[in-house]
CSV table of C-alpha atoms and ligand atoms in Angstrom, one decimal:
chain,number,residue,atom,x,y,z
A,1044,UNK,CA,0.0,0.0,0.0
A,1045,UNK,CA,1.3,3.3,-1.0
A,1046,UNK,CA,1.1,6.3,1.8
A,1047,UNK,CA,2.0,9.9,1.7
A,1048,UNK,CA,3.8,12.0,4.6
A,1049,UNK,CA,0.1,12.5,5.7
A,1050,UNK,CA,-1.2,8.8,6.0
A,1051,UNK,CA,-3.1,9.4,2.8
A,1052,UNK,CA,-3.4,5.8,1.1
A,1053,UNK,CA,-2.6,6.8,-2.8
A,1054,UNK,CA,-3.7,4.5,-5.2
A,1055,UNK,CA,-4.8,6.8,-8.1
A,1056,UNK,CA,-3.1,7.8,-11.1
A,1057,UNK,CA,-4.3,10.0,-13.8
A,1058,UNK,CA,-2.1,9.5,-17.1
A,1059,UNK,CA,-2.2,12.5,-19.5
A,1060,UNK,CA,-1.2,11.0,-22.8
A,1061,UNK,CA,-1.1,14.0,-24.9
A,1062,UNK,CA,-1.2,18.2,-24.9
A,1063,UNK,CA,-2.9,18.3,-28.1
A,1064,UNK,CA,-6.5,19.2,-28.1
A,1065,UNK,CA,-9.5,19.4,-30.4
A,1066,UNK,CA,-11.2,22.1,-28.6
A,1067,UNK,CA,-9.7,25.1,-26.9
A,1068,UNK,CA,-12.1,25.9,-24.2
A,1069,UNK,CA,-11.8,28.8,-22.5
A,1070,UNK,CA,-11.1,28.8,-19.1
A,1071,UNK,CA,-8.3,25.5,-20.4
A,1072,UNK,CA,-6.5,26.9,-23.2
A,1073,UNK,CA,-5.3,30.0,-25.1
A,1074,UNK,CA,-7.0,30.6,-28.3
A,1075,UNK,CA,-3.5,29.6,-30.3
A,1076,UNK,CA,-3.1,26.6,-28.2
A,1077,UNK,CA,-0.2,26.1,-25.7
A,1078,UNK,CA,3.4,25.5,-26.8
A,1079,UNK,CA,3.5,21.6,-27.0
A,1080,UNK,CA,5.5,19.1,-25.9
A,1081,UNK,CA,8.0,17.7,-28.9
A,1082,UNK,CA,6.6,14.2,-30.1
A,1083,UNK,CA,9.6,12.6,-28.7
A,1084,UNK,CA,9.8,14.3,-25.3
A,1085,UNK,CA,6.1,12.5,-24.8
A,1086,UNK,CA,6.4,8.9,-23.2
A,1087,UNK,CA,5.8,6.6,-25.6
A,1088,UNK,CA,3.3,3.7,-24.6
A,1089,UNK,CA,5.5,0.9,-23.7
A,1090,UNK,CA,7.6,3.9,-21.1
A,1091,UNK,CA,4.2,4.3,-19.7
A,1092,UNK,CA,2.9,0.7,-19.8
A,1093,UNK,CA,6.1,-0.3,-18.2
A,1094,UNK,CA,5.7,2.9,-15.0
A,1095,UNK,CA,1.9,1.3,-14.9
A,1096,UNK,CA,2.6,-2.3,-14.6
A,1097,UNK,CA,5.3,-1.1,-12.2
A,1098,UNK,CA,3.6,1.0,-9.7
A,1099,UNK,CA,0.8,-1.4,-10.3
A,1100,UNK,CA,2.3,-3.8,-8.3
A,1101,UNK,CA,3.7,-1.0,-5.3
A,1102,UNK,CA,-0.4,-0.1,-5.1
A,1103,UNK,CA,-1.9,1.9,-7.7
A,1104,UNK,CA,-5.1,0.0,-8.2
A,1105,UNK,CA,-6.9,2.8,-10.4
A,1106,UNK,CA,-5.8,4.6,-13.3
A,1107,UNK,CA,-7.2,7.3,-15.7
A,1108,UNK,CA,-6.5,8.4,-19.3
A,1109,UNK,CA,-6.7,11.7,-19.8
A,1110,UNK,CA,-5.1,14.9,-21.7
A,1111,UNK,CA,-5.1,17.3,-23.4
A,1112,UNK,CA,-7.6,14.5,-25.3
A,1113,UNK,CA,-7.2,11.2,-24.5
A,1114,UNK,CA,-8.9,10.0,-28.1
A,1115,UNK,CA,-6.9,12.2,-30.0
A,1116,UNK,CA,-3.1,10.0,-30.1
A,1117,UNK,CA,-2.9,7.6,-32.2
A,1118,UNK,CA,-3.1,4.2,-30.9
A,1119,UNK,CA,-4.8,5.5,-27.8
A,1120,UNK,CA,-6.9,2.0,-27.9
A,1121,UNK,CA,-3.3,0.2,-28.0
A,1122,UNK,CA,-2.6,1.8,-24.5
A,1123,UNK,CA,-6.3,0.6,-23.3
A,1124,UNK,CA,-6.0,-2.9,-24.4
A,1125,UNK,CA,-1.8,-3.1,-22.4
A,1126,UNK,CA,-3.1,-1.3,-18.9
A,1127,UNK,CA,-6.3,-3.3,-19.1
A,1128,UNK,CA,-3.8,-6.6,-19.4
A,1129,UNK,CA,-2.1,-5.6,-16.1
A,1130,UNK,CA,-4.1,-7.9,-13.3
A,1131,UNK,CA,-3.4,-5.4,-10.5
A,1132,UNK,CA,-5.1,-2.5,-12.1
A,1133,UNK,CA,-9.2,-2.9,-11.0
A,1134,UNK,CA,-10.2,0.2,-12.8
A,1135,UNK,CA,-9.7,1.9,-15.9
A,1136,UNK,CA,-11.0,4.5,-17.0
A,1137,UNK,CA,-11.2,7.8,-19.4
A,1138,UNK,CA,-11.6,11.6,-19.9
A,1139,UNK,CA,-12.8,13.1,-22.6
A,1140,UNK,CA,-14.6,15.9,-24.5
A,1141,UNK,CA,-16.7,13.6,-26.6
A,1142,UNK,CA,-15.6,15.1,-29.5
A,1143,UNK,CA,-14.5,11.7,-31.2
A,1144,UNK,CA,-16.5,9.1,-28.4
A,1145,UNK,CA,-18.7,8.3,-31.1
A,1146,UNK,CA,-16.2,6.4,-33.4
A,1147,UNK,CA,-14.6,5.2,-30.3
A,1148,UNK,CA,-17.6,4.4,-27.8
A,1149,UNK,CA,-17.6,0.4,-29.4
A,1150,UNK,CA,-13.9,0.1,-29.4
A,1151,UNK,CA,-13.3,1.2,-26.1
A,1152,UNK,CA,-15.7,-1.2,-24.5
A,1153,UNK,CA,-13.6,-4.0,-26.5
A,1154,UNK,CA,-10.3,-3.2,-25.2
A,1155,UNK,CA,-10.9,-2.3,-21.4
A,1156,UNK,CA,-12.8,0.9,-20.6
A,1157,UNK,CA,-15.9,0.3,-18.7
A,1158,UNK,CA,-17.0,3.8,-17.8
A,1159,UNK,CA,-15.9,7.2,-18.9
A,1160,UNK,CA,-16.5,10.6,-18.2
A,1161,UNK,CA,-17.4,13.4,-20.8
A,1162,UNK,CA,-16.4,17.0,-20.3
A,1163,UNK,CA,-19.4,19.1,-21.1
A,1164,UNK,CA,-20.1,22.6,-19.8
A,1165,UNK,CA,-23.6,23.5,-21.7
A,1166,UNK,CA,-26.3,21.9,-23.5
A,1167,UNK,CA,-27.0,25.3,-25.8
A,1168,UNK,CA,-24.7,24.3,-29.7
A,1169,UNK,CA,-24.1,28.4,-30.0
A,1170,UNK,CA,-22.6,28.4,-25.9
A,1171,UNK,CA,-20.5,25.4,-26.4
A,1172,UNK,CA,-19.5,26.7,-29.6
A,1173,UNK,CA,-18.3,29.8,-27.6
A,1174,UNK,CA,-17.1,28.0,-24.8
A,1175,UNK,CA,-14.8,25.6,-26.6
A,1176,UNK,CA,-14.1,28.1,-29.6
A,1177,UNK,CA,-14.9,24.9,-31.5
A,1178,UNK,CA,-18.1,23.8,-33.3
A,1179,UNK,CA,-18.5,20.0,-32.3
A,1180,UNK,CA,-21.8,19.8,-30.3
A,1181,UNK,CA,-23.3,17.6,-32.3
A,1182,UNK,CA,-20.8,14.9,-32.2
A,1183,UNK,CA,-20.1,15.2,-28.3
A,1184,UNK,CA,-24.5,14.7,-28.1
A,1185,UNK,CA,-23.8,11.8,-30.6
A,1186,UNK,CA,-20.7,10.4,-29.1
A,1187,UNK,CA,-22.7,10.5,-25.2
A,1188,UNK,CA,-25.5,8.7,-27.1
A,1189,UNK,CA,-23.3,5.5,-28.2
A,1190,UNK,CA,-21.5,5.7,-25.1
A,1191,UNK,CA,-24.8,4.9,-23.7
A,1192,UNK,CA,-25.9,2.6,-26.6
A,1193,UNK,CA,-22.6,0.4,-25.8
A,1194,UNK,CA,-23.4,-0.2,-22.3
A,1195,UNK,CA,-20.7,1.8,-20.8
A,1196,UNK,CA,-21.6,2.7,-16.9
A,1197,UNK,CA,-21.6,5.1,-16.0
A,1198,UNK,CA,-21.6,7.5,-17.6
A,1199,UNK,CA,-20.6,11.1,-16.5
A,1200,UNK,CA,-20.6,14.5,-17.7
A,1201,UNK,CA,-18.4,16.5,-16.0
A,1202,UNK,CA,-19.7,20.3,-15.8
A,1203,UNK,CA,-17.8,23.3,-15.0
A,1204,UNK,CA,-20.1,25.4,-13.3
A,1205,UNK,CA,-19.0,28.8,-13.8
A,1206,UNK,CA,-21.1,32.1,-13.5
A,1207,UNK,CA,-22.3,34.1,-16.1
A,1208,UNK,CA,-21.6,31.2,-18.5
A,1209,UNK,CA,-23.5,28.1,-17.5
A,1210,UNK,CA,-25.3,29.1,-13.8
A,1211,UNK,CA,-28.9,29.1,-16.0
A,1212,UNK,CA,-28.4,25.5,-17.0
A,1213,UNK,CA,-28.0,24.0,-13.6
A,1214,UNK,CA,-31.8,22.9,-13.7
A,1215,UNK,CA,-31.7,21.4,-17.0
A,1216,UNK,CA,-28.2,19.4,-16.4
A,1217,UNK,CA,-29.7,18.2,-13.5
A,1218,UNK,CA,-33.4,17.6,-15.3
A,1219,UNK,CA,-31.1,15.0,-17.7
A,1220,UNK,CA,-30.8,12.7,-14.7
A,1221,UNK,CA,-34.3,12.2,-14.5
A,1222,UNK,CA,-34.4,10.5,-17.9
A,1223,UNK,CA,-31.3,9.1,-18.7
A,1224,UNK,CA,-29.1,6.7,-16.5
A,1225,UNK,CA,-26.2,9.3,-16.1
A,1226,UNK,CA,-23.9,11.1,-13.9
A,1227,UNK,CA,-24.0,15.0,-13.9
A,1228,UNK,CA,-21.1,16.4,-11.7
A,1229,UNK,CA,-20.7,19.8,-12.0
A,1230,UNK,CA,-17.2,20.8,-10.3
A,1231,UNK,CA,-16.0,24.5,-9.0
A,1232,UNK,CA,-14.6,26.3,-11.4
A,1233,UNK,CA,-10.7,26.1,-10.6
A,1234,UNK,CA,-7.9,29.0,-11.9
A,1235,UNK,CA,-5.2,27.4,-14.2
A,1236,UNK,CA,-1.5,28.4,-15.7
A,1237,UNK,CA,-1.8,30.6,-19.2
A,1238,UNK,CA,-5.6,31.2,-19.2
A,1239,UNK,CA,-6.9,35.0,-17.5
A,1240,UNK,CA,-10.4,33.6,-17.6
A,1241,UNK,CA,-10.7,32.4,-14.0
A,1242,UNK,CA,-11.7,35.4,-11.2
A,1243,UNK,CA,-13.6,34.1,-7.8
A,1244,UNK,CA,-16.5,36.3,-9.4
A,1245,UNK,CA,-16.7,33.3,-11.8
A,1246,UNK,CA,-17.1,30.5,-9.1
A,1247,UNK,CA,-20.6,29.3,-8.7
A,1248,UNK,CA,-19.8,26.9,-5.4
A,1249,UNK,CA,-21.7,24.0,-4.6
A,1250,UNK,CA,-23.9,25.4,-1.9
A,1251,UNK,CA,-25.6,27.5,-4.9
A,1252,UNK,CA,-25.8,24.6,-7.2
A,1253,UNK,CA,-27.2,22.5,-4.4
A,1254,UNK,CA,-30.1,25.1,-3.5
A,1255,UNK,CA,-30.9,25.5,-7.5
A,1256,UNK,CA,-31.1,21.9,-7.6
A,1257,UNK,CA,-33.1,21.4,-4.6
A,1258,UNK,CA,-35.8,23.2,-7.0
A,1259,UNK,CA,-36.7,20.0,-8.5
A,1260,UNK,CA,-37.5,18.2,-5.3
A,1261,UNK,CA,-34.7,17.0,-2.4
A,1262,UNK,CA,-31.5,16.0,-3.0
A,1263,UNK,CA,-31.3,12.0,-1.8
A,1264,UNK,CA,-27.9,11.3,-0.8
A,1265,UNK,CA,-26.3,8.1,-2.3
A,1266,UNK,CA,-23.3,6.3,-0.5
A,1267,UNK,CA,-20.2,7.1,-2.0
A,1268,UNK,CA,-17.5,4.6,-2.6
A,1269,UNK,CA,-14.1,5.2,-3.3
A,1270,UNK,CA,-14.5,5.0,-6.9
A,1271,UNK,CA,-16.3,8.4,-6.7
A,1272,UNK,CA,-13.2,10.6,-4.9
A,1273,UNK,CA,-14.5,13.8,-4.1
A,1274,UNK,CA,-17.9,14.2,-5.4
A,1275,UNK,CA,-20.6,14.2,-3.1
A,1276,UNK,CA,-23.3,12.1,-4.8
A,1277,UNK,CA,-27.1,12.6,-4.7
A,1278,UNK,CA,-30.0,11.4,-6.6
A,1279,UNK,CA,-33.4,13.1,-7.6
A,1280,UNK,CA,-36.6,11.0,-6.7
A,1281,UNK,CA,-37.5,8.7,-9.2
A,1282,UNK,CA,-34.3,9.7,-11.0
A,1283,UNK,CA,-32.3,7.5,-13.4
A,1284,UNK,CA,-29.4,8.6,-13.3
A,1285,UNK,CA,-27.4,10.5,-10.2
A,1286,UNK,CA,-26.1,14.1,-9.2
A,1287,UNK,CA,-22.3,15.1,-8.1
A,1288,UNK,CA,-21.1,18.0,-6.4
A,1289,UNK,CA,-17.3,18.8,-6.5
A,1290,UNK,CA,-15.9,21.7,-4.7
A,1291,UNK,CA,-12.1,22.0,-5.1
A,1292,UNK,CA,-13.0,25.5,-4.3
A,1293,UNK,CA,-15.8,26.4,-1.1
A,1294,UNK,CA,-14.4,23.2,0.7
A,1295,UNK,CA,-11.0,21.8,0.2
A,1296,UNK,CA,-11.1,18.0,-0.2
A,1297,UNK,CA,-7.1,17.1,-0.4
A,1298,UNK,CA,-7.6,15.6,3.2
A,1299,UNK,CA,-8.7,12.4,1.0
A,1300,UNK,CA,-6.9,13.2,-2.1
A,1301,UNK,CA,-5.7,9.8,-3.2
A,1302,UNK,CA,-4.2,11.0,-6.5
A,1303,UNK,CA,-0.5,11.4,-8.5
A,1304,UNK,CA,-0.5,12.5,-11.6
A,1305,UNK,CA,1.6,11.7,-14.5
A,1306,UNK,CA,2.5,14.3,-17.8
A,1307,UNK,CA,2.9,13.7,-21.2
A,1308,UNK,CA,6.2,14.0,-20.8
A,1309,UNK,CA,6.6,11.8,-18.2
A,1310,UNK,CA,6.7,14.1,-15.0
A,1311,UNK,CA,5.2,12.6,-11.6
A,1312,UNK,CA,3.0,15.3,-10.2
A,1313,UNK,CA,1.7,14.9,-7.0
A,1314,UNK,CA,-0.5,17.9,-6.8
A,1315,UNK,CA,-3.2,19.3,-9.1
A,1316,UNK,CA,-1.8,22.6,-8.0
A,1317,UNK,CA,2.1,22.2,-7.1
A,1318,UNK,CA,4.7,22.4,-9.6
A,1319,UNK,CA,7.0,20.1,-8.0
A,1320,UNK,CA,7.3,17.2,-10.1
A,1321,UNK,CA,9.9,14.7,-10.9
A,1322,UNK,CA,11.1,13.8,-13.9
A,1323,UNK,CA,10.5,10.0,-14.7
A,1324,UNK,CA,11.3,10.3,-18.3
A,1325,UNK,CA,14.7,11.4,-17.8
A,1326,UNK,CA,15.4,7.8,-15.7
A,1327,UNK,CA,13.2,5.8,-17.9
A,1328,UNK,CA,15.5,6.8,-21.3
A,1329,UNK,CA,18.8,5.8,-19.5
A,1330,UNK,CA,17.6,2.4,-18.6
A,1331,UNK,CA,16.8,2.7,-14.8
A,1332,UNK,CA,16.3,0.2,-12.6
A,1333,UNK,CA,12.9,-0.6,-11.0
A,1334,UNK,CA,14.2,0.3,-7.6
A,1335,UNK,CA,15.5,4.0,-8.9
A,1336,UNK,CA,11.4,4.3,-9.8
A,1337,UNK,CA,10.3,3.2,-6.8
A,1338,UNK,CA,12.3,5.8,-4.6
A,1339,UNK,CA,11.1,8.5,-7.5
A,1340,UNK,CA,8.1,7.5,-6.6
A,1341,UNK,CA,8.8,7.4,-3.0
A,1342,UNK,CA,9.5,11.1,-3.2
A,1343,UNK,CA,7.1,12.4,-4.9
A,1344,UNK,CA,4.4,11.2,-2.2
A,1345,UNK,CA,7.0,12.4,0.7
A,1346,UNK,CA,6.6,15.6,-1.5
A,1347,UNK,CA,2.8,15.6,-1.7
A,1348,UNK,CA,1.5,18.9,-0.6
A,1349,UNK,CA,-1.1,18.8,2.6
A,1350,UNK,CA,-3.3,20.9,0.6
A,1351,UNK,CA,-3.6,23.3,-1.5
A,1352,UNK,CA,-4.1,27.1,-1.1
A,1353,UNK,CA,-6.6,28.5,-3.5
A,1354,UNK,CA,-8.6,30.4,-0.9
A,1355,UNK,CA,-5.5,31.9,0.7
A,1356,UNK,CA,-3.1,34.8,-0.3
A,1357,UNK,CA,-0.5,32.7,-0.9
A,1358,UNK,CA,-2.1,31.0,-3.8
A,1359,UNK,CA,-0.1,31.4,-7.5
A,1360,UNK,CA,-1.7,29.5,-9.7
A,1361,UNK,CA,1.0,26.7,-11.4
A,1362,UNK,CA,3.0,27.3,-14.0
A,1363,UNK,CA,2.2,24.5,-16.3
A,1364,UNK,CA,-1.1,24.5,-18.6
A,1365,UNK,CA,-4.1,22.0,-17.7
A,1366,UNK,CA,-3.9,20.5,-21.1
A,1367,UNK,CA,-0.6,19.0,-20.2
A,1368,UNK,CA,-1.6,17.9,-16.4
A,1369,UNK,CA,-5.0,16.3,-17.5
A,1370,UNK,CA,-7.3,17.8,-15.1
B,2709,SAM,N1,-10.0,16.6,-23.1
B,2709,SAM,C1,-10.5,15.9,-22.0
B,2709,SAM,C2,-11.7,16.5,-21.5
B,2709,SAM,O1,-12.2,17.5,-22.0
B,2709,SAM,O2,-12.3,15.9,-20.5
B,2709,SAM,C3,-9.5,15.7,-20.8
B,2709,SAM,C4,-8.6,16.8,-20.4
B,2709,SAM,S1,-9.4,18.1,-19.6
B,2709,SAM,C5,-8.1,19.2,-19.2
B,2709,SAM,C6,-9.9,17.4,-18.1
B,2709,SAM,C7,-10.9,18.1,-17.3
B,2709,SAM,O3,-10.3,19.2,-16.7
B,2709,SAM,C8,-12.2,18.5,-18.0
B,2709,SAM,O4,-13.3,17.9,-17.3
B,2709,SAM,C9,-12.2,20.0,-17.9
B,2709,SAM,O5,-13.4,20.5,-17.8
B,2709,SAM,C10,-11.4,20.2,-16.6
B,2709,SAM,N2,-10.9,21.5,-16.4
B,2709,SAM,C11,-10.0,22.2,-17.2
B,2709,SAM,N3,-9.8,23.4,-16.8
B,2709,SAM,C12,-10.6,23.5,-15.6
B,2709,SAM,C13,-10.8,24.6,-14.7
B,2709,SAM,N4,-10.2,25.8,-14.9
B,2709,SAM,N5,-11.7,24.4,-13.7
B,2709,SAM,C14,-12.3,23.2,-13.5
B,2709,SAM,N6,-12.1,22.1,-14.4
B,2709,SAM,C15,-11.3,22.3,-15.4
């Protein structure tokens, strides 16, 4: 079992397989894009197959693709189908923005992903064309539609609530759980390296959401399980699918934080919001041992922040782009 300096069991890794991106929302990325990582300055798939099956057996249990997005490297499914084929990891899973789920919804089922979660901010074509800079709302709806179709469960649509923008959809986000059997988490709106569209005036918190919500009758609590990290789940009566709150933001949640993260380029991060990472790739390319990763790995959880500071003065926000942490 893997423990940091503050008895926090970490058994979660989120892999961000790629910088490039087929949208360029807002409060994410610049308008031109961020300056990306060099093709061969990103781990290839057997560097990260081989840090997976590795850590896999020290007591990461859980493991999520993200990006940048996930679906856009090639041979993404390749990666699926070798992590899936490591017995130790129990769950596997994806981020994405939808924008290609529906050529990949059937494939992804086949080569290990059993439930995924879809980024998606509005349910209005012109504000999502706004939002992302990118007109794709039609295949995100078509590509949450065959995730469905292929049976994988559950699904969940990750919102960014963020005021001004998306605070008049609350009702009808949370009105799609009463028909369909998904997840709708909206999550705080968090500020991010090389963006200037974050500003606490943007933050809806939770407490808001929850009170809009409560609109449509109470909020039924369901048990989490550790699958579900911090969101705080709920249900509407009769509903079929469930409700998530996550508030990086109005209450800090790191005392459970069971995550490390890992860059395109192969850097451990151990904190969302801490720039101190450690630089895997380096070792990996001049043949290190397994034991020289395990004591990398061993200091980036003795590294592990206690928390982070967003609400205090000494907050900065980090210096490297979301695109390349993976959310
Ligand atoms: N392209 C994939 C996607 O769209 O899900 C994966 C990468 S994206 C960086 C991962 C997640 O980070 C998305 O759910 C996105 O909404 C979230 N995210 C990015 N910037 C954020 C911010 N400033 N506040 C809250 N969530 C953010």
């Amino acid at each position: 079992m893997l423990t940091d300096n503050f008895a926090r069991r970490i058994n979660y890794l989120r892999i961000s397989i790629t910088d490039r991106c087929n949208l360029r929302c807002r409060y994410c990325m610049p308008d031109e894009g961020i300056a990306l990582i060099s093709h061969d300055e990103v781990l290839t798939y057997e560097e990260i197959l081989r840090v997976v099956r590795l850590f896999g057996q020290l007591g990461i249990d859980k493991i999520r693709l993200t990006g940048g997005e996930p679906l856009a490297r090639k041979g993404a499914l390749d990666l699926i189908r070798g992590i899936s084929e490591i017995r130790e990891i129990g769950d596997l899973s994806l981020t994405t923005n939808g924008v290609l789920l529906g050529e990949f919804a059937a494939d992804l089922v086949r080569t290990g992903i059993r439930r995924i979660n879809v980024s998606l901010d509005t349910l209005s074509p012109e504000k999502f064309a706004y939002i992302t800079r990118r007109d794709r709302f039609p295949e995100v709806r078509t590509g949450i539609e065959k995730a469905l179709d292929v049976g994988l469960f559950p699904v969940k649509l990750n919102v960014v609530a963020i005021k001004g923008f998306n605070d008049d959809e609350i009702l009808q986000f949370a009105q799609l759980t009463l028909d369909k059997p998904v997840t709708v988490r909206f999550i705080e709106f968090m500020p991010t390296a090389g963006v200037d569209f974050w500003s606490r005036d943007h933050v809806l918190t939770v407490d808001t959401i929850r009170k809009q919500i409560g609109k449509l009758g109470p909020l039924i609590p369901v048990d989490g399980d550790e699958r579900d990290g911090p969101a705080a789940r709920f249900r509407l009566k009769g509903g079929a699918g469930e409700l998530g709150l996550i508030s990086p933001i109005s209450s800090c949640f790191c005392e459970h934080c069971n995550r490390l993260r890992l860059t395109p380029d192969g850097r451990l991060r151990a904190c969302l919001f801490s720039d101190n990472e450690i630089d895997l790739r380096f070792h990996l390319r001049n043949h290190c041992t397994d034991e020289k990763l395990k004591d990398l790995l061993a200091t980036a959880l003795q590294n592990k922040p206690q928390r982070h500071t967003i609400e205090t003065s000494l907050f900065k926000k980090c210096q490297r782009n979301m695109a390349a942490i993976g959310g």
